[in-house]
mmCIF file of C-alpha atoms in Angstrom:
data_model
loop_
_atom_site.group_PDB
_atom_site.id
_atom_site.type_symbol
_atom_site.label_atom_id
_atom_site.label_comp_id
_atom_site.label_asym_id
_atom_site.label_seq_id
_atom_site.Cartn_x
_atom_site.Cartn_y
_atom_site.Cartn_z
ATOM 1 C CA UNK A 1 14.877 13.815 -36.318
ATOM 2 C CA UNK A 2 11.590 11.825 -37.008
ATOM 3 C CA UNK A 3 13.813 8.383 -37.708
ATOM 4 C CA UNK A 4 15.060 9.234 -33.946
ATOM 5 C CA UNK A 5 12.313 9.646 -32.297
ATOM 6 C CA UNK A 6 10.687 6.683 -33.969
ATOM 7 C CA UNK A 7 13.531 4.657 -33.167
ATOM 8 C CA UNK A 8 12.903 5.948 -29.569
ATOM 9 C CA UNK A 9 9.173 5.025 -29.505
ATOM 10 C CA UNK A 10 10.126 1.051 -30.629
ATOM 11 C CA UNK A 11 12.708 0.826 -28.041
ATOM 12 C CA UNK A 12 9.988 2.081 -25.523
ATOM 13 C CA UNK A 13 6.996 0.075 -26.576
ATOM 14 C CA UNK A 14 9.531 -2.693 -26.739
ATOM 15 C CA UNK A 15 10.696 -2.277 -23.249
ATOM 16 C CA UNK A 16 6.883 -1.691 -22.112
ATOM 17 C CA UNK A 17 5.045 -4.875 -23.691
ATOM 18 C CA UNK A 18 8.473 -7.178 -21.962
ATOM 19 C CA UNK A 19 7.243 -5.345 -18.299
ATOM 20 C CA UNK A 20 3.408 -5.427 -19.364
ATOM 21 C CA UNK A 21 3.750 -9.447 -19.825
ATOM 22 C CA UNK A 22 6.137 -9.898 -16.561
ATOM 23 C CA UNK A 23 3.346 -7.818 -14.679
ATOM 24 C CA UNK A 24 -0.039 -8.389 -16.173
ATOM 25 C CA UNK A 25 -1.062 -11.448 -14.803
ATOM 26 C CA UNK A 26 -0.661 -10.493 -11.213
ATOM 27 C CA UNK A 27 -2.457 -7.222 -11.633
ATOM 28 C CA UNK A 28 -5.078 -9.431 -12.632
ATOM 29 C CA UNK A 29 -5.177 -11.769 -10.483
ATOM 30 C CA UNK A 30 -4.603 -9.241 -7.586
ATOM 31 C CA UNK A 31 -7.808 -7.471 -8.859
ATOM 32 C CA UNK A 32 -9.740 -10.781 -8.367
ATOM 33 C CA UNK A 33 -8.517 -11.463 -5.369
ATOM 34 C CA UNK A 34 -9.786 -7.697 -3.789
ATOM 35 C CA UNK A 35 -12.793 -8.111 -5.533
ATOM 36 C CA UNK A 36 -13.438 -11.359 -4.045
ATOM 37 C CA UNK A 37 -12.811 -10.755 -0.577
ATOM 38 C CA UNK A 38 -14.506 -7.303 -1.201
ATOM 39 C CA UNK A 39 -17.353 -9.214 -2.148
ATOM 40 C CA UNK A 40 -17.646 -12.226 0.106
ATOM 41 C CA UNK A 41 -14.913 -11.486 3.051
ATOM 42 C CA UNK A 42 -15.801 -7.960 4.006
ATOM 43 C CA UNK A 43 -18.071 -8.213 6.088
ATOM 44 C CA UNK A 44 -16.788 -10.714 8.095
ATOM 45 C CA UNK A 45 -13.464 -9.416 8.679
ATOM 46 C CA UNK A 46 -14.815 -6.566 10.178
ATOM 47 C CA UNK A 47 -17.345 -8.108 12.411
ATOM 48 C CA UNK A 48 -14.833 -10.105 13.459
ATOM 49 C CA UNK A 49 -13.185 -6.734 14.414
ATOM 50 C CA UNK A 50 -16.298 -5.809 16.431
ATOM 51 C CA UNK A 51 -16.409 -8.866 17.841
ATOM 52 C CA UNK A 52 -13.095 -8.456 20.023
ATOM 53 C CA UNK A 53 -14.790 -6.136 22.229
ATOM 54 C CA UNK A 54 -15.656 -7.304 26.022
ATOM 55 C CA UNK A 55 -13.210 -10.183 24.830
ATOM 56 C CA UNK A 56 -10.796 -8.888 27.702
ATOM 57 C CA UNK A 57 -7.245 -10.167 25.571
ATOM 58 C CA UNK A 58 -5.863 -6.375 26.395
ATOM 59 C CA UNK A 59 -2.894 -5.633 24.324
ATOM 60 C CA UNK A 60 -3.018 -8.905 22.654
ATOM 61 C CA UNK A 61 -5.608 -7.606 20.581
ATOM 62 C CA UNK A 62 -3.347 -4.891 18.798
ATOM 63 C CA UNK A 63 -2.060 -7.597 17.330
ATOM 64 C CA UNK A 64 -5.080 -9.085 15.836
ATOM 65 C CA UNK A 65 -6.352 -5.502 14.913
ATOM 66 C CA UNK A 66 -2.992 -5.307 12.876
ATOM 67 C CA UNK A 67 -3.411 -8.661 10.989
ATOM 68 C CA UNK A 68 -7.186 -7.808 10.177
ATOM 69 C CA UNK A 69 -6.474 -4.671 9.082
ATOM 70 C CA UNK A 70 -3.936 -6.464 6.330
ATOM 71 C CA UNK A 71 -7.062 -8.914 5.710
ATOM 72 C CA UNK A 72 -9.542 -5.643 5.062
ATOM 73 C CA UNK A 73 -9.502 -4.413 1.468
ATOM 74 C CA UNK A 74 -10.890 -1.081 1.913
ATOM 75 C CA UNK A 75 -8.621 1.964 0.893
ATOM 76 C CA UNK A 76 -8.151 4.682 3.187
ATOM 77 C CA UNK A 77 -11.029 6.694 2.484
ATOM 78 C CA UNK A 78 -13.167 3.027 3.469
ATOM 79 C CA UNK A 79 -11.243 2.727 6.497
ATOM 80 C CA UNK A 80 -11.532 5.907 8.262
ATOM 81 C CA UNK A 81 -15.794 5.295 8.152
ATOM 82 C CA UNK A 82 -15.201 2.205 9.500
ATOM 83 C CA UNK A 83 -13.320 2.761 12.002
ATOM 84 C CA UNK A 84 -15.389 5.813 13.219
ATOM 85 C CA UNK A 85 -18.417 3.662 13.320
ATOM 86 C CA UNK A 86 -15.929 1.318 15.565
ATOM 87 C CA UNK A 87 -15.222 4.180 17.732
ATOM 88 C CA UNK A 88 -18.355 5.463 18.368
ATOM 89 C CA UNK A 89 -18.738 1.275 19.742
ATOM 90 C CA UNK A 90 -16.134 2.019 21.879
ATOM 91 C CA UNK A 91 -13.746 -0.324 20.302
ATOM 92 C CA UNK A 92 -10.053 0.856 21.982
ATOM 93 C CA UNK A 93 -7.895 3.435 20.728
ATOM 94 C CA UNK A 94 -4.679 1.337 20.084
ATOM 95 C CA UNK A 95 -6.565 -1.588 18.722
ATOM 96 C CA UNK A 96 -7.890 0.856 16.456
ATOM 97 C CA UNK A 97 -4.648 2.405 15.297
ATOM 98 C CA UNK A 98 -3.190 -0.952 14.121
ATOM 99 C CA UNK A 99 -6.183 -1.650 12.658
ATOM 100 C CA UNK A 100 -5.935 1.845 10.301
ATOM 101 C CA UNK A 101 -2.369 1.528 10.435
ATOM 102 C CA UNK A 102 -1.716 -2.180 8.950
ATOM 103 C CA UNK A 103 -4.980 -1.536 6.533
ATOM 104 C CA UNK A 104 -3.095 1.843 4.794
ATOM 105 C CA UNK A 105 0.102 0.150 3.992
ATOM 106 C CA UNK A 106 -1.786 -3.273 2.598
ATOM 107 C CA UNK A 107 -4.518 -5.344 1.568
ATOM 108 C CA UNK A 108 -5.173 -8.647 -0.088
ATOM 109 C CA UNK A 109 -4.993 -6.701 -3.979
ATOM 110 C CA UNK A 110 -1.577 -5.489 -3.094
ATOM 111 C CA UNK A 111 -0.479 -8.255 -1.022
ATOM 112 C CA UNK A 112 -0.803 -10.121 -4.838
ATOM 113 C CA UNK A 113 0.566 -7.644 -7.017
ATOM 114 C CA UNK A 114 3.449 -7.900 -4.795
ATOM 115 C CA UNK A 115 4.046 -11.634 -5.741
ATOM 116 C CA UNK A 116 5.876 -10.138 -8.815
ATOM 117 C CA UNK A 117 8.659 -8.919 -6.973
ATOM 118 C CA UNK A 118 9.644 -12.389 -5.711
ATOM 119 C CA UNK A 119 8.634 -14.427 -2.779
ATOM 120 C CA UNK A 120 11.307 -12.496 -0.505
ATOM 121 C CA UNK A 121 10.273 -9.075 -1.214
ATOM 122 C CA UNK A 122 6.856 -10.005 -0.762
ATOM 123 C CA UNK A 123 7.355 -11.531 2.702
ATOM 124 C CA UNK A 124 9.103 -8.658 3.656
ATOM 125 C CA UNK A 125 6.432 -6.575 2.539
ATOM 126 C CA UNK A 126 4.118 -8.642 4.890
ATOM 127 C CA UNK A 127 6.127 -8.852 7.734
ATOM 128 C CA UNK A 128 6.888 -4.922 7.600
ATOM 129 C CA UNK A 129 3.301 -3.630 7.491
ATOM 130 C CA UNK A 130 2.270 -5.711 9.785
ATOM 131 C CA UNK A 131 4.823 -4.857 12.511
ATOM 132 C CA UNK A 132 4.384 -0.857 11.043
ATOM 133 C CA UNK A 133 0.529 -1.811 12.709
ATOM 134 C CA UNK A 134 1.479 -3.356 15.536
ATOM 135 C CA UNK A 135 4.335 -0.767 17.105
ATOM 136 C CA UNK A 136 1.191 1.970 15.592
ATOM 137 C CA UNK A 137 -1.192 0.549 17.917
ATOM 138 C CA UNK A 138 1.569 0.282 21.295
ATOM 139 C CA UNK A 139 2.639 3.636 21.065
ATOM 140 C CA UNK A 140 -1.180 4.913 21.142
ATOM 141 C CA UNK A 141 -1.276 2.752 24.290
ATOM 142 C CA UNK A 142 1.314 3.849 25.949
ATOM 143 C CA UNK A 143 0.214 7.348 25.112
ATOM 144 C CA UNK A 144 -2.793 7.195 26.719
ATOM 145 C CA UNK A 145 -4.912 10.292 27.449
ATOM 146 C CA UNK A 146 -8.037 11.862 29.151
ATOM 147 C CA UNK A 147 -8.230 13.316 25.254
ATOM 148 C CA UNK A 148 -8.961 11.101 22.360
ATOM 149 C CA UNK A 149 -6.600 10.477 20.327
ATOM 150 C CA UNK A 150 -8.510 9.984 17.050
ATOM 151 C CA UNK A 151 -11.444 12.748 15.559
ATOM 152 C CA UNK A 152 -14.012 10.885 13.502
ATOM 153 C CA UNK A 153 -16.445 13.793 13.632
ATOM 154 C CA UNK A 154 -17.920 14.185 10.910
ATOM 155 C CA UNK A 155 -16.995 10.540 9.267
ATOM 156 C CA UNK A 156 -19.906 7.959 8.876
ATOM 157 C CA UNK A 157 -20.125 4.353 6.712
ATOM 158 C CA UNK A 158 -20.687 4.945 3.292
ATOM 159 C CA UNK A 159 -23.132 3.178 1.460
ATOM 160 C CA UNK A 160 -21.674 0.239 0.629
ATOM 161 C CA UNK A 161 -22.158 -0.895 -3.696
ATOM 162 C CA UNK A 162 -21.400 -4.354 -3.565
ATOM 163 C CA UNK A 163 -25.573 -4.665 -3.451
ATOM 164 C CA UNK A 164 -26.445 -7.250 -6.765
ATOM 165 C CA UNK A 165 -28.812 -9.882 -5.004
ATOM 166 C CA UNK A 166 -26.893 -11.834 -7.901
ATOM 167 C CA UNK A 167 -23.527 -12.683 -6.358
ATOM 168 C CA UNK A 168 -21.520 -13.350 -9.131
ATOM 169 C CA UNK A 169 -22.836 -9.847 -10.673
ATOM 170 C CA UNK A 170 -21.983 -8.004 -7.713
ATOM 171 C CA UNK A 171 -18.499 -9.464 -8.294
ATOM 172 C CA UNK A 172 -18.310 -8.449 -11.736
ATOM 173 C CA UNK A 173 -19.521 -5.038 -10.915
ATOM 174 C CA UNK A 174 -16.436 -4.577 -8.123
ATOM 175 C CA UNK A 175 -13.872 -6.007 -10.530
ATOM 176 C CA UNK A 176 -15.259 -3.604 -12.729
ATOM 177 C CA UNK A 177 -14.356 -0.610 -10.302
ATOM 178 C CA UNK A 178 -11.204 -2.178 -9.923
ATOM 179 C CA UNK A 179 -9.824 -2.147 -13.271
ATOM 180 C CA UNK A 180 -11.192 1.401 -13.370
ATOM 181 C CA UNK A 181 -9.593 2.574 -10.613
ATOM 182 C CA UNK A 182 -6.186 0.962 -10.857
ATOM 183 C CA UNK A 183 -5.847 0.342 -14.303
ATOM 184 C CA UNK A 184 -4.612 4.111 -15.415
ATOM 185 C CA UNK A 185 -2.062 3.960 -12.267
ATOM 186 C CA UNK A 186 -1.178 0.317 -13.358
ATOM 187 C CA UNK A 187 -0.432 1.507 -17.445
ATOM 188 C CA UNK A 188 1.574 4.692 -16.316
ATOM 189 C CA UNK A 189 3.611 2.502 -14.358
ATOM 190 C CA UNK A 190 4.544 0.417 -16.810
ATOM 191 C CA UNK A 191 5.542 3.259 -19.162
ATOM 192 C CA UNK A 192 7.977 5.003 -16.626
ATOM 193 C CA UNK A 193 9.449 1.425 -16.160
ATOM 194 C CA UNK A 194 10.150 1.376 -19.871
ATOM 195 C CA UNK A 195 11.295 4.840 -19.634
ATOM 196 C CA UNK A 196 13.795 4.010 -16.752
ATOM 197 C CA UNK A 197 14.850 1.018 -18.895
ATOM 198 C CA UNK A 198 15.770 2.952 -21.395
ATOM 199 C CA UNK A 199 17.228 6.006 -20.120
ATOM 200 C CA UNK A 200 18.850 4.977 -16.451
ATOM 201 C CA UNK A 201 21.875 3.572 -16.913
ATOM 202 C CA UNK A 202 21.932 0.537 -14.374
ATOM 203 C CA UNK A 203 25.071 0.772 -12.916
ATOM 204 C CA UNK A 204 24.307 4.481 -11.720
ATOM 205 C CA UNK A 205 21.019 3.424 -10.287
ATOM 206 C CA UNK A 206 22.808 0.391 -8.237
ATOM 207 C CA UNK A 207 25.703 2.957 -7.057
ATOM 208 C CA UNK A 208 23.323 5.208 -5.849
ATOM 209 C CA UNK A 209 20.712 2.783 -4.475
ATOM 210 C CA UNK A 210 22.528 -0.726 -3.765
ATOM 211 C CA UNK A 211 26.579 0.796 -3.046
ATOM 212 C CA UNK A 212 25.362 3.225 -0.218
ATOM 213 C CA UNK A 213 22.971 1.209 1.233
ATOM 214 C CA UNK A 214 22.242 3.770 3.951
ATOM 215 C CA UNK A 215 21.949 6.473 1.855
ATOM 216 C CA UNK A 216 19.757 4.364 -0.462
ATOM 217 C CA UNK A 217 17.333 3.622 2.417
ATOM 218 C CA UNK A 218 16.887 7.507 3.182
ATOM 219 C CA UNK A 219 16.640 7.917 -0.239
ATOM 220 C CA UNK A 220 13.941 5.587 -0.781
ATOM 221 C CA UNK A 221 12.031 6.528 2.066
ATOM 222 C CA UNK A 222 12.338 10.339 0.730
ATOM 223 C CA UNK A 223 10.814 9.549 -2.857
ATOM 224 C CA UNK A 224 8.260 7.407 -1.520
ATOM 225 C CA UNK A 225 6.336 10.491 -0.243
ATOM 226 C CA UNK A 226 5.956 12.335 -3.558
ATOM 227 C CA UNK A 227 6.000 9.710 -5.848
ATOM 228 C CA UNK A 228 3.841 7.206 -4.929
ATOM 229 C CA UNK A 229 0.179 7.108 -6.124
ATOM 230 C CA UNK A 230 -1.432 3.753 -6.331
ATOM 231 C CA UNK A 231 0.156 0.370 -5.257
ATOM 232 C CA UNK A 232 -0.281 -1.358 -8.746
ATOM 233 C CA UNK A 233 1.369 1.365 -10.424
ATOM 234 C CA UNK A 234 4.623 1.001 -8.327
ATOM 235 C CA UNK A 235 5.209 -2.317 -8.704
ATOM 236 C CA UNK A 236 6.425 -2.317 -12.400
ATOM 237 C CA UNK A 237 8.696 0.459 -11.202
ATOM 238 C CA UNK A 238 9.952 -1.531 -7.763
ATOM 239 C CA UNK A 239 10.243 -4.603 -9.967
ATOM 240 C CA UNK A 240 12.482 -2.847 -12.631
ATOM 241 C CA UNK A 241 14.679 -0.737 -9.630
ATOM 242 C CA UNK A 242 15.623 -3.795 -7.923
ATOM 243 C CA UNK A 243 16.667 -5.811 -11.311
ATOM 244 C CA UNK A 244 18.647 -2.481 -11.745
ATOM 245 C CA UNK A 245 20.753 -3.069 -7.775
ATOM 246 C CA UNK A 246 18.217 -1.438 -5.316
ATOM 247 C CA UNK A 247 18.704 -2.864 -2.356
ATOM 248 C CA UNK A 248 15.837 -4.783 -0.505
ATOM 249 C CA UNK A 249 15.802 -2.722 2.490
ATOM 250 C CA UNK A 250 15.557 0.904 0.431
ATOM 251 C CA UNK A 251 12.361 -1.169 -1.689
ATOM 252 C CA UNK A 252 11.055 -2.184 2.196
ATOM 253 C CA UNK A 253 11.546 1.713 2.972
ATOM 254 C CA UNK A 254 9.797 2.731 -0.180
ATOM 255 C CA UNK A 255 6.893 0.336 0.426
ATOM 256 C CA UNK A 256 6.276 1.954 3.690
ATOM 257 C CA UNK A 257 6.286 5.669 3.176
ATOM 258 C CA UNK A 258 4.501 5.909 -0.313
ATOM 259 C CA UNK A 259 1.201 4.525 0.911
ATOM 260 C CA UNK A 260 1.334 6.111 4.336
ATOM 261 C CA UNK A 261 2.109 9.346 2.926
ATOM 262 C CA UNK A 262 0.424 9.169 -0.140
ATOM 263 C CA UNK A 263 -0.977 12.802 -1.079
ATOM 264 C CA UNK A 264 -4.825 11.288 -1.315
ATOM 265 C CA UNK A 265 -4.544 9.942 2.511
ATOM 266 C CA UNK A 266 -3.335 12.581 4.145
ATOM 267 C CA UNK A 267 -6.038 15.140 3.998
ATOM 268 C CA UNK A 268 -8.237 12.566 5.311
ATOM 269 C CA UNK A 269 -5.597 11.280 8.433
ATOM 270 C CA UNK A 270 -4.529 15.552 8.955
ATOM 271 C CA UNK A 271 -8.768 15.648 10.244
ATOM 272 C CA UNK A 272 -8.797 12.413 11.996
ATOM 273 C CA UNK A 273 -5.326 12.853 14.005
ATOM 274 C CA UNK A 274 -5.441 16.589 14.329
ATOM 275 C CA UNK A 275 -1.989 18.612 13.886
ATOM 276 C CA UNK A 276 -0.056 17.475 16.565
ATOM 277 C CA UNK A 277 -0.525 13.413 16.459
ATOM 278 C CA UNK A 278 -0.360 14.016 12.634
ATOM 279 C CA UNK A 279 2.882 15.643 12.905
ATOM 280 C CA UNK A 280 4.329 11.971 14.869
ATOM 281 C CA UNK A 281 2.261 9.876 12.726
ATOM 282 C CA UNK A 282 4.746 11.815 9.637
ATOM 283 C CA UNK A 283 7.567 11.394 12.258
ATOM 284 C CA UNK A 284 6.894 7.714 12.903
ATOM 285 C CA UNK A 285 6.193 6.657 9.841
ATOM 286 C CA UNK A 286 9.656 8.171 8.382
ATOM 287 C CA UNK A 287 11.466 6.557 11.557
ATOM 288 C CA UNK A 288 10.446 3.489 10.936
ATOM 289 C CA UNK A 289 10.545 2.959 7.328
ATOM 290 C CA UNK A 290 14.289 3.729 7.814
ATOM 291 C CA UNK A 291 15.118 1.602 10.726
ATOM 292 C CA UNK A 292 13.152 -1.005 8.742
ATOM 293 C CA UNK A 293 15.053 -0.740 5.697
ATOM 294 C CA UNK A 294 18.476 -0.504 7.490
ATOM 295 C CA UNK A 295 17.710 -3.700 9.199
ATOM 296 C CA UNK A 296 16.734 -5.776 5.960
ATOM 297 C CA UNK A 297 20.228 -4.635 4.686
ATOM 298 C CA UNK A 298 22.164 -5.854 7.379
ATOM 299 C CA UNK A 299 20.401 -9.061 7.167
ATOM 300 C CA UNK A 300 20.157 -9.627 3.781
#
């Protein structure tokens, strides 16, 4: 019994230090690369934001909202202040919603850690959350209302604590809080990769997620909501699932519902949307991810 399980543990610590060397460096690097635009980009991304008001571009700005909201590195509970203290400017509604829409699925940190599931799945990544923003921010438009569509009672700015006068201190301080926040998620990540290695046979896992490619997409999309918990920690897991035959599309749908729905944000997006738009935002989100995911498949 104790010659198993110690057999057990080497195959698993074996199977974690391969994934921990295939991943490590772009954790890293996508910690450094939040930090620094946490640090020196901020700011100006979202004064750029501000600065589209009176511009006049219309619709054309959803767009831009989408593509800065990619650019922003804030996590949800960063970008709901924000965008109240845009609100209460009287920045639009729908610019607003790709703005929070785009800025929930991605950011600059994930955006890198994403590099280690190949340049295609990256891309696609991209592509996807952008267009998730874009299509966010025309259906508020075309919903448009005496009554607001967004609640940021109660939501202000937070303090911000990227505040050294020393600015390469200040960066050390928010890699710091980086590594602490993502590097538990990042480590347990790794470990149910090796775990999956070592007990999912690989042919089942490609029957059931690459064979059926439409079942695999609902699939996906369906364990995205539970399971997901921080973006570093899924990409070990993505990485190993589509060595193993998921298909590109159900890995699309998967990277769309997990940090939409994710169990941290939705408290948060329940006050700002109220019941009923939270009940479509659920709705869309679902929608899409699956229409997304059935498209990559065809295509690819």
């Amino acid at each position: 019994m104790l010659e198993t399980l110690q057999r057990e543990l080497i195959y698993i610590w074996y199977y974690f230090d391969i994934q921990l060397r295939q991943i490590f460096v772009y954790w890293i690097l996508g910690m450094v690369l939040g930090s620094l635009v946490s640090v020196f980009a901020k700011d100006k991304i979202h004064k750029l934001f501000a600065s589209m008001q009176g511009t006049g571009i219309g619709t054309v700005g959803i767009f831009l909202a989408s593509g800065l909201g990619i650019l922003s590195p804030l996590c949800m509970y960063g970008t709901i202040p924000i965008a109240a203290s845009f609100y209460r400017q009287g920045m639009r509604e729908d610019w607003l919603a790709a703005f929070m829409m785009s800025s929930v699925l991605l950011n600059p940190q994930l955006l890198m850690y994403s590099t280690a599931l190949g340049t295609t799945a990256m891309l696609i990544r991209l592509l996807s959350c952008y267009v998730c923003g874009v299509v966010a921010g025309i259906l508020v438009n075309f919903n448009k209302s005496e009554k607001a569509f967004f609640n940021f009672k109660g939501f202000s700015p937070k303090e911000s604590h990227d505040t050294d006068p020393n600015l390469f201190l200040r960066f050390l301080k928010n890699l710091g809080r980086n590594v602490k926040a993502t590097g538990g998620y990042f480590l347990v990540g790794i470990l149910l990769s090796a775990l999956f290695q070592r007990y999912v046979p690989s042919d089942k896992f490609a029957a059931l997620f690459g064979a059926h490619r439409g079942f695999g997409v609902l699939l996906a999309a369906t364990i995205g909501v539970p399971l997901y918990a921080c973006g570093g920690g899924t990409i070990p897991l993505l990485q190993e699932w589509l060595v193993s035959g998921m298909s590109m599309g159900s890995a699309a749908a998967f990277m769309i519902t997990g940090p939409a729905t994710k169990i941290t944000n939705l408290g948060a997006l329940k006050i700002v949307l109220g019941a009923k738009h939270f009940a479509i935002y659920i709705a869309y989100i679902m929608a899409f991810s699956l229409v997304t995911g059935l498209l990559i498949n065809l295509f690819l």
